[in-house]
Amino acid sequence: MDSQTSQPSPASPSPHTFQVDLRGLVDLLSHHLYSSPKVYLRELLQNAVDAITARRAEQPDAPATVRLHAEDGTLRVEDSGIGLTESDVHSLLATIGRSSKRDDGLESARSDFLGQFGIGLLACFVVAERIRVVSRSARTPDAAPVEWTAADDGSYTVRTLPQSARPEPGTTVHLVARAGAGEWLSAERVRSLARDFGALLPYDVRVGEEPIADLPAPWDRSYPSPATRRVALARHCHDLFGFTPLDSIDLDVPLAGIRGVAYVLPSAVSPAQRASHRVHLKGMLLTERAEQLLPDWAFFVRCVLDTDSLRPTASRESLYEDETLAAVREALGERIRSWLTGLAAGDPERLAAFLSVHHLGVKSLARHDPEMLRTMLPWLPFETTDGRLSLEEFAQRHPVVHFTRTVEEYRQVAPIASAQGVGVVNGGYTYDSELVEALPSVRPGTVVSELDADTVTAHLDGVDPAEELALSPFLAAARARLDPLGCDVVLRSFHPLSVPALHLDDRAARHEQARANAEEQADDLWAGILGSLRGSAPRARLVLNHLNPLIRRISSLDEPDLIGTATESLYGQALLMAQRPLRPADSALLNRAFIGLLEWATHTDPGKDDRR
């Protein structure tokens, strides 16, 4: 035997139960989980509908009614649902987070219920200081009705009632408004919220004697003609969203249990603007601000639909991002894509009206969908030197489809390129350059080329070498004046004659100029770093038109200062014509050149003070 005596093992610690501060939890719900106190009515409707669904699972012929009565800061909600026994009340209503959908063999049928998180009556404390529930079980008809009364301090009482207190199975919920929340329980507000949340519920729901359901849904009703249906849906859209749509698109995805409609906005919106869609879950309004329902490119529609497959978040005010939602998003996007294809094939006038407003959304889709790009080629509008055309029509006119990547570059070269017979597409707008570059993939044989300053200069006619040599003093003076601005001066002959000068640069030249400007303003350390990044990009150039009469007169001047002032004026005018943003140095140059020309025009020596 061991000499050491074995020590008894320490006793296992006793388990403790979490204590819940109900008032703190209600504050959490009202300020963080729910967006508005109005969700209390949705929870009441949801509980009533789930109770009816549970009863009908066992008794298919059971009544399906919900009645709401609001008066003087109180609300009574009666349903003909499954009801509760006394033991149910203790285990369900008094246990936060517990859901009746998890018990009594109903787990397999939970997809039929709206509630998934067992929050239930707790949300009512957002507007009520006291909740009273009277219920009688349909599963245990002989059980006495039971009353559960709870206060917002976390206390509750349970007692049984005589059979006469609740002759038929079901549940009645009584709410008494908390201080300052009486308006939420007013008859007018209850009626409005009930209509909003329950318009598509499949049961007989009434506020007083007034039905709130509006079934079948507008998109599922029968109409005498397609025109009548369009008018009815347009009215429905105006009532829900406040606008009359350009068109409506049926959203029917049977495999996902989705039925609804997408309304096309009548005016353009920014792609960055978040769309808000209305989603009903098994008839109950889940959210009117669903943002992730459609692909990003479909920002030109607003949807309203009913679904039985998508999962709500814990607050039941938005959709849970999962594989099902991703599949539904793709399926709904396909419906909108099919609608566009159908318009292209059979209703070009409606398509043209749609694209005049929402071409940006279709371009967003087409850049990732070659088939859509191929379908929309004859219709999508682009800014070109031939006017506003589709890429298909432009490519038929020009053997090479030239394009610029920025609006500034297009404005620089468009007048000159057009005069030289060079077709150019402005690719500076959202998605346009990507679509032009994708053109050969859907239109084999098409040649696409980015247009830069060198390409434009190559299309301009040179000047006779003898004439250019005779003008070398003029060119030297002009170059000396613009050299500090990082700009060269070249002489060419081009049309139209009315254009005296053309400012050309490309992105590489602009980047180099920006780097040089930053280097001048930086301290020694940073200037050294920027200097090491100096590139070999070509400088910007001012192309003077030798055919222009004004250029001919300026080139005949023999005063270097006047040549310099005139050159600065031509440089500034070329920048303004290209609608380029002016740097501080450019603005100073324009002011200096303007004053200088005025002084020359009034025969005053700009280098001396005025003589009086």
Coordinates of C-alpha atoms in Angstrom, one line a residue:
M1 CA 0.0 0.0 0.0
D2 CA 1.3 3.5 -0.8
S3 CA 2.4 5.5 2.0
Q4 CA 0.7 8.5 0.6
T5 CA -3.0 8.9 1.2
S6 CA -5.1 9.6 -1.9
Q7 CA -6.7 13.0 -1.9
P8 CA -10.4 13.4 -2.8
S9 CA -11.0 15.1 -6.1
P10 CA -12.4 18.6 -5.9
A11 CA -16.1 18.9 -6.2
S12 CA -17.5 19.9 -9.6
P13 CA -18.6 23.6 -9.7
S14 CA -22.3 24.2 -9.5
P15 CA -23.8 25.5 -12.8
H16 CA -25.3 29.0 -12.8
T17 CA -28.1 30.4 -15.0
F18 CA -27.7 33.6 -17.0
Q19 CA -29.7 36.5 -15.7
V20 CA -31.4 38.6 -18.3
D21 CA -32.1 42.3 -17.8
L22 CA -35.3 42.5 -19.9
R23 CA -35.3 46.3 -20.0
G24 CA -31.7 46.4 -21.2
L25 CA -32.6 43.7 -23.8
V26 CA -35.6 45.7 -25.0
D27 CA -33.4 48.8 -25.3
L28 CA -31.0 46.7 -27.4
L29 CA -33.8 45.6 -29.7
S30 CA -35.3 49.0 -30.2
H31 CA -32.0 50.9 -30.8
H32 CA -29.8 48.3 -32.6
L33 CA -31.7 45.2 -33.9
Y34 CA -34.9 46.8 -35.3
S35 CA -34.9 49.9 -37.5
S36 CA -38.2 51.2 -36.2
P37 CA -40.8 50.4 -33.4
K38 CA -43.3 49.5 -36.2
V39 CA -41.9 46.0 -36.3
Y40 CA -43.9 45.1 -33.2
L41 CA -47.0 44.7 -35.4
R42 CA -45.1 42.6 -37.9
E43 CA -44.1 40.3 -35.0
L44 CA -47.7 40.0 -33.8
L45 CA -49.0 39.3 -37.3
Q46 CA -46.2 36.8 -37.8
N47 CA -47.0 34.9 -34.6
A48 CA -50.7 34.8 -35.5
V49 CA -50.0 33.5 -39.0
D50 CA -47.5 30.9 -37.8
A51 CA -50.1 29.7 -35.2
I52 CA -52.7 29.3 -37.9
T53 CA -50.2 27.5 -40.1
A54 CA -49.3 25.1 -37.3
R55 CA -53.0 24.4 -36.6
R56 CA -53.8 23.8 -40.3
A57 CA -50.9 21.3 -40.5
E58 CA -52.9 19.1 -38.1
Q59 CA -56.4 20.3 -38.9
P60 CA -56.5 21.4 -42.6
D61 CA -60.1 22.7 -42.3
A62 CA -59.4 24.8 -39.3
P63 CA -60.5 28.5 -39.5
A64 CA -57.8 31.0 -40.5
T65 CA -58.6 34.4 -39.1
V66 CA -56.7 37.2 -37.5
R67 CA -58.5 40.2 -36.0
L68 CA -56.8 43.5 -34.8
H69 CA -58.6 46.0 -32.6
A70 CA -56.9 49.2 -31.5
E71 CA -58.4 51.8 -29.1
D72 CA -57.2 54.3 -26.6
G73 CA -53.5 53.2 -26.4
T74 CA -54.4 49.5 -26.4
L75 CA -54.3 46.8 -29.0
R76 CA -55.9 43.4 -29.1
V77 CA -54.9 40.8 -31.7
E78 CA -56.9 37.6 -32.0
D79 CA -56.0 34.5 -34.1
S80 CA -57.6 31.1 -34.6
G81 CA -54.2 29.3 -34.4
I82 CA -52.8 26.3 -32.6
G83 CA -53.0 28.0 -29.1
L84 CA -51.0 27.1 -26.0
T85 CA -51.4 25.1 -22.8
E86 CA -50.1 26.2 -19.4
S87 CA -47.0 24.1 -19.8
D88 CA -46.4 25.7 -23.3
V89 CA -46.7 29.1 -21.8
H90 CA -44.1 28.4 -19.1
S91 CA -41.6 26.8 -21.6
L92 CA -42.2 29.2 -24.5
L93 CA -43.4 32.6 -23.6
A94 CA -41.2 32.9 -20.5
T95 CA -38.0 31.7 -22.1
I96 CA -36.3 34.3 -24.3
G97 CA -35.0 32.9 -27.6
R98 CA -37.2 29.8 -27.4
S99 CA -39.4 29.1 -30.4
S100 CA -42.5 26.8 -30.6
K101 CA -41.3 25.9 -34.1
R102 CA -38.6 23.7 -32.5
D103 CA -41.1 21.5 -30.6
D104 CA -43.8 19.0 -31.0
G105 CA -42.5 17.5 -34.2
L106 CA -42.8 20.8 -36.1
E107 CA -39.0 21.1 -36.8
S108 CA -39.4 19.4 -40.2
A109 CA -42.1 21.9 -41.2
R110 CA -40.3 25.1 -40.1
S111 CA -40.0 26.2 -43.7
D112 CA -43.7 26.9 -43.6
F113 CA -43.3 29.4 -40.8
L114 CA -42.4 33.1 -41.0
G115 CA -40.6 33.2 -37.6
Q116 CA -37.2 31.6 -37.3
F117 CA -35.6 33.1 -34.3
G118 CA -38.1 32.8 -31.4
I119 CA -38.0 36.5 -30.6
G120 CA -41.8 36.8 -30.8
L121 CA -43.6 38.8 -28.2
L122 CA -40.3 40.3 -26.8
A123 CA -40.4 42.9 -29.6
C124 CA -43.7 44.1 -28.4
F125 CA -42.0 45.6 -25.3
V126 CA -40.6 48.2 -27.7
V127 CA -44.0 49.9 -27.6
A128 CA -45.8 48.2 -24.7
E129 CA -45.3 48.3 -20.9
R130 CA -47.6 45.3 -20.4
I131 CA -48.5 42.3 -22.5
R132 CA -51.4 40.0 -21.7
V133 CA -51.9 36.7 -23.6
V134 CA -55.0 34.5 -23.4
S135 CA -54.7 31.2 -25.2
R136 CA -56.4 27.9 -25.6
S137 CA -54.8 24.9 -27.2
A138 CA -56.2 23.2 -30.3
R139 CA -54.0 20.1 -29.6
T140 CA -55.4 19.7 -26.1
P141 CA -59.1 20.8 -26.4
D142 CA -59.9 19.8 -22.8
A143 CA -57.1 22.0 -21.4
A144 CA -58.3 25.1 -19.7
P145 CA -57.5 28.5 -21.3
V146 CA -54.4 30.1 -19.8
E147 CA -53.5 33.7 -19.2
W148 CA -49.9 35.0 -19.2
T149 CA -49.3 38.6 -18.2
A150 CA -45.8 40.2 -18.4
A151 CA -44.4 43.6 -17.5
D152 CA -41.4 45.3 -19.0
D153 CA -39.5 44.8 -15.8
G154 CA -39.1 41.1 -16.5
S155 CA -41.9 39.8 -14.2
Y156 CA -44.8 37.7 -15.3
T157 CA -47.7 35.7 -13.9
V158 CA -49.6 32.7 -15.3
R159 CA -53.0 31.5 -14.3
T160 CA -55.8 29.3 -15.8
L161 CA -59.1 30.7 -16.7
P162 CA -62.6 29.2 -17.0
Q163 CA -63.6 27.7 -20.4
S164 CA -65.8 30.7 -21.1
A165 CA -62.9 33.0 -21.2
R166 CA -61.8 31.5 -24.5
P167 CA -64.5 29.2 -26.0
E168 CA -62.5 28.4 -29.2
P169 CA -58.9 27.4 -29.7
G170 CA -56.5 30.3 -30.5
T171 CA -54.7 33.2 -28.9
T172 CA -55.5 36.8 -28.0
V173 CA -52.7 39.2 -27.3
H174 CA -53.4 42.4 -25.4
L175 CA -50.9 45.3 -25.4
V176 CA -51.0 48.4 -23.2
A177 CA -48.8 51.3 -24.6
R178 CA -45.8 52.5 -22.7
A179 CA -45.4 56.2 -22.0
G180 CA -44.8 58.1 -25.2
A181 CA -45.6 55.2 -27.5
G182 CA -49.4 55.5 -27.6
E183 CA -49.3 56.7 -31.2
W184 CA -48.0 53.3 -32.3
L185 CA -51.1 51.7 -31.0
S186 CA -53.6 54.1 -32.5
A187 CA -56.2 52.7 -34.8
E188 CA -55.0 54.7 -37.8
R189 CA -51.3 53.6 -37.3
V190 CA -52.3 50.0 -36.7
R191 CA -54.4 49.9 -39.9
S192 CA -51.6 51.5 -41.9
L193 CA -48.9 49.1 -40.6
A194 CA -51.2 46.0 -41.0
R195 CA -51.8 46.9 -44.7
D196 CA -48.2 47.5 -45.3
F197 CA -47.0 44.3 -43.7
G198 CA -49.9 41.9 -44.4
A199 CA -51.2 42.9 -47.9
L200 CA -50.1 39.5 -49.4
L201 CA -50.9 37.3 -46.4
P202 CA -53.0 34.2 -47.5
Y203 CA -55.4 34.3 -44.5
D204 CA -58.4 36.4 -43.5
V205 CA -56.7 39.3 -41.7
R206 CA -58.8 42.3 -40.7
V207 CA -58.4 45.5 -38.7
G208 CA -61.8 45.8 -37.1
E209 CA -64.1 44.7 -40.0
E210 CA -61.8 46.0 -42.7
P211 CA -59.8 43.4 -44.7
I212 CA -56.1 44.3 -45.2
A213 CA -55.2 41.6 -47.7
D214 CA -55.0 42.6 -51.4
L215 CA -55.0 39.2 -53.1
P216 CA -54.2 38.0 -55.5
A217 CA -51.1 40.1 -55.9
P218 CA -51.3 42.6 -58.8
W219 CA -48.8 40.6 -60.9
D220 CA -50.9 37.4 -60.5
R221 CA -54.3 38.8 -61.4
S222 CA -56.2 38.3 -64.6
Y223 CA -56.7 41.3 -66.8
P224 CA -58.9 41.8 -69.9
S225 CA -55.8 42.8 -72.1
P226 CA -52.1 43.3 -71.9
A227 CA -52.7 47.1 -72.0
T228 CA -55.0 46.9 -69.0
R229 CA -52.4 44.9 -67.1
R230 CA -49.7 47.5 -67.9
V231 CA -51.9 50.3 -66.6
A232 CA -52.7 48.3 -63.4
L233 CA -49.1 47.5 -62.7
A234 CA -48.1 51.1 -63.4
R235 CA -50.6 52.2 -60.8
H236 CA -49.3 49.6 -58.4
C237 CA -45.8 50.9 -58.9
H238 CA -46.8 54.5 -58.3
D239 CA -48.6 53.5 -55.1
L240 CA -45.5 51.6 -53.8
F241 CA -42.6 53.6 -55.1
G242 CA -43.9 56.9 -56.1
F243 CA -43.1 56.8 -59.8
T244 CA -44.8 55.7 -63.0
P245 CA -42.5 53.1 -64.7
L246 CA -41.2 53.0 -68.2
D247 CA -42.1 49.3 -68.3
S248 CA -42.6 46.3 -66.0
I249 CA -40.8 43.0 -66.0
D250 CA -42.3 39.8 -64.7
L251 CA -40.1 38.0 -62.2
D252 CA -41.1 34.3 -62.0
V253 CA -38.6 31.8 -60.6
P254 CA -40.8 28.7 -59.6
L255 CA -37.8 26.7 -58.4
A256 CA -37.0 29.4 -55.8
G257 CA -40.7 30.1 -55.0
I258 CA -40.5 33.7 -56.3
R259 CA -43.2 35.7 -58.0
G260 CA -43.1 39.4 -58.5
V261 CA -42.4 42.3 -60.8
A262 CA -39.6 44.7 -61.6
Y263 CA -40.5 48.3 -62.5
V264 CA -38.2 50.2 -64.8
L265 CA -37.3 53.7 -63.5
P266 CA -38.5 56.6 -65.7
S267 CA -35.3 58.6 -65.2
A268 CA -31.6 57.9 -65.1
V269 CA -30.0 57.1 -61.7
S270 CA -26.4 56.8 -60.7
P271 CA -24.9 53.2 -60.7
A272 CA -23.6 53.9 -57.2
Q273 CA -27.0 54.6 -55.9
R274 CA -28.2 51.7 -53.8
A275 CA -31.5 50.3 -55.0
S276 CA -34.3 49.5 -52.5
H277 CA -36.6 46.6 -53.3
R278 CA -39.7 45.3 -51.4
V279 CA -39.5 41.6 -50.4
H280 CA -42.4 39.7 -48.9
L281 CA -41.7 36.4 -47.2
K282 CA -44.6 34.0 -47.5
G283 CA -46.9 37.0 -47.9
M284 CA -45.5 39.0 -45.0
L285 CA -43.5 42.2 -45.9
L286 CA -39.9 41.4 -44.8
T287 CA -38.2 44.6 -46.0
E288 CA -38.7 47.6 -48.3
R289 CA -35.0 48.2 -48.5
A290 CA -33.5 45.0 -49.8
E291 CA -30.3 46.1 -51.5
Q292 CA -28.6 42.8 -52.6
L293 CA -31.5 41.3 -54.4
L294 CA -30.4 42.0 -58.0
P295 CA -27.0 42.1 -59.8
D296 CA -25.2 45.5 -59.6
W297 CA -25.8 46.3 -63.2
A298 CA -29.6 46.2 -62.8
F299 CA -29.7 49.5 -60.9
F300 CA -32.4 50.8 -63.3
V301 CA -35.3 48.8 -61.8
R302 CA -37.1 48.5 -58.5
C303 CA -38.6 45.2 -57.5
V304 CA -41.5 43.9 -55.4
L305 CA -41.8 40.2 -54.9
D306 CA -42.9 37.4 -52.7
T307 CA -40.7 34.4 -51.8
D308 CA -40.8 31.3 -49.7
S309 CA -37.1 30.3 -50.0
L310 CA -34.9 33.3 -49.0
R311 CA -33.7 33.5 -45.4
P312 CA -34.2 36.6 -43.3
T313 CA -31.6 38.0 -40.9
A314 CA -32.2 37.9 -37.2
S315 CA -34.1 41.2 -37.3
R316 CA -36.2 39.9 -40.2
E317 CA -35.6 43.3 -41.9
S318 CA -33.1 42.2 -44.6
L319 CA -32.0 39.1 -46.5
Y320 CA -29.3 36.7 -45.3
E321 CA -26.5 36.4 -47.8
D322 CA -26.1 32.8 -48.7
E323 CA -26.0 30.5 -51.8
T324 CA -29.7 30.6 -52.2
L325 CA -29.7 34.4 -52.4
A326 CA -26.8 34.3 -54.9
A327 CA -28.7 31.8 -57.1
V328 CA -31.9 34.0 -56.9
R329 CA -29.9 37.1 -57.8
E330 CA -28.6 35.4 -60.9
A331 CA -32.0 34.1 -61.9
L332 CA -33.6 37.5 -61.5
G333 CA -30.8 39.0 -63.5
E334 CA -31.5 36.5 -66.2
R335 CA -35.2 37.5 -66.3
I336 CA -34.2 41.2 -66.8
R337 CA -31.6 40.1 -69.4
S338 CA -34.3 38.1 -71.3
W339 CA -36.6 41.1 -71.3
L340 CA -33.9 43.3 -72.9
T341 CA -33.3 40.6 -75.5
G342 CA -37.0 40.4 -76.3
L343 CA -37.2 44.1 -76.8
A344 CA -34.3 44.1 -79.2
A345 CA -35.9 41.3 -81.2
G346 CA -39.5 42.5 -81.3
D347 CA -40.0 46.0 -80.0
P348 CA -37.2 48.4 -81.1
E349 CA -39.2 51.5 -80.3
R350 CA -39.6 50.5 -76.6
L351 CA -36.0 49.5 -76.5
A352 CA -34.9 52.8 -77.9
A353 CA -37.0 54.7 -75.3
F354 CA -35.4 52.6 -72.6
L355 CA -31.9 53.0 -73.8
S356 CA -32.3 56.8 -74.1
V357 CA -32.6 56.8 -70.3
H358 CA -30.8 53.7 -69.0
H359 CA -28.0 52.9 -71.6
L360 CA -25.5 53.0 -68.8
G361 CA -27.0 50.0 -67.0
V362 CA -27.1 48.0 -70.2
K363 CA -23.5 48.9 -71.0
S364 CA -22.5 47.7 -67.5
L365 CA -24.2 44.3 -68.3
A366 CA -22.7 44.1 -71.8
R367 CA -19.1 44.5 -70.7
H368 CA -19.3 41.2 -68.8
D369 CA -21.8 39.4 -71.2
P370 CA -20.6 39.0 -74.8
E371 CA -24.0 37.8 -75.9
M372 CA -25.7 40.9 -74.5
L373 CA -23.0 43.1 -76.2
R374 CA -23.7 41.3 -79.5
T375 CA -27.4 41.8 -79.1
M376 CA -27.2 45.4 -78.2
L377 CA -24.6 46.5 -80.8
P378 CA -27.1 48.0 -83.1
W379 CA -28.8 49.9 -80.2
L380 CA -26.3 51.2 -77.6
P381 CA -25.4 54.8 -78.3
F382 CA -21.8 56.2 -78.3
E383 CA -20.5 59.7 -78.8
T384 CA -18.4 59.7 -82.0
T385 CA -17.0 62.1 -84.5
D386 CA -19.9 61.1 -86.8
G387 CA -22.5 62.0 -84.2
R388 CA -24.3 59.8 -81.7
L389 CA -24.2 56.2 -83.2
S390 CA -24.1 52.6 -82.2
L391 CA -20.8 50.7 -82.5
E392 CA -22.3 48.6 -85.2
E393 CA -23.1 51.5 -87.4
F394 CA -19.8 53.2 -86.7
A395 CA -17.8 50.1 -87.5
Q396 CA -19.6 49.8 -90.8
R397 CA -18.5 53.3 -91.7
H398 CA -14.8 53.1 -90.7
P399 CA -12.3 50.3 -91.4
V400 CA -10.5 51.2 -88.1
V401 CA -12.4 52.1 -85.0
H402 CA -10.3 54.6 -83.2
F403 CA -11.1 55.6 -79.6
T404 CA -9.8 57.7 -76.8
R405 CA -9.8 56.7 -73.2
T406 CA -10.7 60.1 -71.7
V407 CA -13.2 62.8 -72.6
E408 CA -10.3 65.4 -72.6
E409 CA -8.4 63.4 -75.2
Y410 CA -11.5 63.1 -77.4
R411 CA -12.1 66.9 -77.2
Q412 CA -8.5 67.5 -78.2
V413 CA -8.6 65.4 -81.4
A414 CA -12.2 65.1 -82.5
P415 CA -12.5 68.3 -84.7
I416 CA -9.1 67.6 -86.4
A417 CA -9.7 63.8 -86.8
S418 CA -13.1 64.4 -88.3
A419 CA -11.7 66.8 -90.8
Q420 CA -9.0 64.3 -91.8
G421 CA -11.6 61.5 -92.2
V422 CA -10.5 59.6 -89.1
G423 CA -13.4 58.2 -87.1
V424 CA -13.1 58.4 -83.3
V425 CA -15.3 57.1 -80.5
N426 CA -15.3 58.9 -77.2
G427 CA -14.4 56.2 -74.7
G428 CA -14.1 58.5 -71.8
Y429 CA -17.5 57.8 -70.4
T430 CA -18.3 55.0 -68.0
Y431 CA -17.8 51.5 -69.6
D432 CA -17.3 52.9 -73.2
S433 CA -13.6 52.2 -73.7
E434 CA -14.1 48.6 -72.3
L435 CA -16.9 48.0 -74.8
V436 CA -15.0 49.4 -77.8
E437 CA -12.0 47.1 -76.9
A438 CA -14.4 44.1 -76.7
L439 CA -15.8 44.8 -80.1
P440 CA -13.6 42.4 -82.1
S441 CA -14.6 39.5 -79.8
V442 CA -18.3 39.9 -80.9
R443 CA -17.7 41.3 -84.4
P444 CA -14.9 39.4 -86.0
G445 CA -12.7 41.4 -88.4
T446 CA -13.2 44.7 -86.7
V447 CA -10.0 46.6 -86.1
V448 CA -9.9 48.7 -82.9
S449 CA -7.1 51.2 -82.2
E450 CA -6.5 53.7 -79.4
L451 CA -6.0 57.1 -80.7
D452 CA -3.1 59.1 -79.2
A453 CA -1.3 62.3 -80.0
D454 CA 1.3 60.6 -82.2
T455 CA -1.5 59.0 -84.3
V456 CA -3.2 62.4 -84.8
T457 CA 0.0 64.2 -85.7
A458 CA 0.8 61.5 -88.2
H459 CA -2.5 62.3 -90.1
L460 CA -1.6 66.0 -90.4
D461 CA 0.2 67.2 -93.5
G462 CA 3.7 68.4 -93.1
V463 CA 4.9 71.9 -94.2
D464 CA 7.3 72.3 -97.1
P465 CA 10.8 72.2 -95.7
A466 CA 11.9 75.4 -97.3
E467 CA 8.9 77.3 -95.8
E468 CA 9.5 75.7 -92.4
L469 CA 13.2 76.8 -92.6
A470 CA 12.2 80.3 -93.4
L471 CA 10.0 80.4 -90.3
S472 CA 12.7 79.0 -88.0
P473 CA 13.2 82.3 -86.1
F474 CA 9.4 82.5 -85.4
L475 CA 9.4 78.8 -84.3
A476 CA 12.4 79.3 -82.1
A477 CA 10.8 82.3 -80.3
A478 CA 7.5 80.3 -79.9
R479 CA 9.3 77.3 -78.5
A480 CA 11.3 79.4 -76.1
R481 CA 8.2 80.9 -74.6
L482 CA 6.4 77.5 -74.1
D483 CA 9.4 75.5 -73.0
P484 CA 8.9 76.3 -69.3
L485 CA 5.4 74.9 -69.6
G486 CA 6.7 71.6 -70.8
C487 CA 5.2 72.1 -74.3
D488 CA 6.8 71.9 -77.7
V489 CA 5.7 73.8 -80.8
V490 CA 5.4 72.1 -84.3
L491 CA 4.1 73.4 -87.6
R492 CA 1.6 71.4 -89.7
S493 CA -1.1 71.9 -92.3
F494 CA -4.5 70.6 -91.6
H495 CA -8.3 71.2 -91.8
P496 CA -10.5 72.9 -90.8
L497 CA -8.7 76.1 -91.6
S498 CA -10.6 77.9 -88.9
V499 CA -8.6 76.1 -86.2
P500 CA -5.3 78.0 -85.7
A501 CA -3.7 75.7 -83.1
L502 CA -4.2 72.3 -81.6
H503 CA -2.9 71.2 -78.2
L504 CA -2.0 67.5 -78.1
D505 CA -0.7 65.4 -75.3
D506 CA -1.4 61.9 -73.9
R507 CA -1.7 60.4 -70.5
A508 CA 2.0 59.7 -70.3
A509 CA 2.9 63.3 -71.1
R510 CA 0.3 64.5 -68.5
H511 CA 1.8 62.2 -65.9
E512 CA 5.3 63.4 -66.6
Q513 CA 4.1 67.0 -66.4
A514 CA 2.4 66.4 -63.0
R515 CA 5.6 64.7 -61.7
A516 CA 7.7 67.7 -62.9
N517 CA 5.4 70.2 -61.2
A518 CA 5.4 68.2 -57.9
E519 CA 9.2 68.0 -58.1
E520 CA 9.5 71.8 -58.4
Q521 CA 7.3 72.3 -55.3
A522 CA 8.8 69.5 -53.1
D523 CA 11.6 69.7 -50.5
D524 CA 15.1 68.4 -51.4
L525 CA 14.4 64.9 -50.2
W526 CA 11.1 64.5 -52.0
A527 CA 12.4 66.3 -55.1
G528 CA 15.2 63.8 -55.3
I529 CA 12.7 60.9 -55.1
L530 CA 10.5 62.4 -57.8
G531 CA 13.5 63.2 -59.9
S532 CA 14.4 59.5 -59.9
L533 CA 11.0 58.8 -61.3
R534 CA 11.5 61.1 -64.3
G535 CA 10.2 59.4 -67.4
S536 CA 11.0 59.6 -71.1
A537 CA 7.4 60.4 -72.1
P538 CA 7.0 62.8 -75.1
R539 CA 6.1 66.3 -74.1
A540 CA 2.8 68.0 -74.9
R541 CA 2.9 69.9 -78.2
L542 CA 1.1 72.9 -79.6
V543 CA 0.5 72.2 -83.3
L544 CA 0.2 75.4 -85.3
N545 CA -1.9 75.3 -88.5
H546 CA 0.1 76.7 -91.4
L547 CA -3.1 77.0 -93.5
N548 CA -4.7 79.4 -90.9
P549 CA -4.5 83.1 -91.9
L550 CA -3.9 84.2 -88.3
I551 CA -0.9 81.8 -88.0
R552 CA 0.5 83.2 -91.2
R553 CA 0.3 86.7 -90.0
I554 CA 1.8 85.9 -86.6
S555 CA 4.6 83.9 -88.2
S556 CA 5.5 87.1 -90.2
L557 CA 6.2 89.1 -87.1
D558 CA 9.7 90.1 -86.3
E559 CA 9.4 91.1 -82.7
P560 CA 10.2 88.2 -80.3
D561 CA 8.2 89.5 -77.4
L562 CA 5.1 89.9 -79.5
I563 CA 5.6 86.4 -81.0
G564 CA 5.9 85.0 -77.5
T565 CA 2.7 86.8 -76.3
A566 CA 0.8 85.6 -79.4
T567 CA 2.1 82.0 -78.8
E568 CA 0.9 82.1 -75.2
S569 CA -2.5 83.3 -76.4
L570 CA -2.7 80.4 -78.9
Y571 CA -1.7 77.9 -76.3
G572 CA -4.3 79.2 -73.8
Q573 CA -7.0 79.2 -76.5
A574 CA -6.1 75.6 -77.6
L575 CA -6.5 74.5 -73.9
L576 CA -9.9 76.1 -73.6
M577 CA -11.1 74.6 -76.9
A578 CA -10.1 71.2 -75.6
Q579 CA -12.0 72.0 -72.3
R580 CA -8.9 70.9 -70.4
P581 CA -8.6 71.8 -66.7
L582 CA -6.2 74.7 -66.3
R583 CA -3.2 74.5 -64.0
P584 CA -2.3 77.7 -62.0
A585 CA 0.6 78.3 -64.4
D586 CA -1.9 78.0 -67.4
S587 CA -4.3 80.5 -65.8
A588 CA -1.4 82.9 -65.1
L589 CA -0.2 82.6 -68.7
L590 CA -3.7 83.4 -70.1
N591 CA -4.0 86.5 -67.9
R592 CA -0.5 87.6 -68.9
A593 CA -1.1 87.0 -72.6
F594 CA -4.5 88.8 -72.5
I595 CA -3.0 91.9 -70.9
G596 CA 0.0 91.8 -73.2
L597 CA -2.1 91.7 -76.3
L598 CA -4.3 94.6 -75.1
E599 CA -1.1 96.6 -74.5
W600 CA 0.2 95.8 -78.0
A601 CA -3.2 96.7 -79.5
T602 CA -3.2 100.1 -77.8
H603 CA 0.4 100.7 -78.9
T604 CA 1.8 100.7 -75.4
D605 CA 5.2 99.3 -74.6
P606 CA 4.5 96.3 -72.2
G607 CA 7.9 96.6 -70.7
K608 CA 7.5 100.2 -69.5
D609 CA 5.1 102.2 -67.3
D610 CA 2.2 104.0 -69.0
R611 CA 3.1 107.5 -70.2
R612 CA 0.6 110.2 -69.2

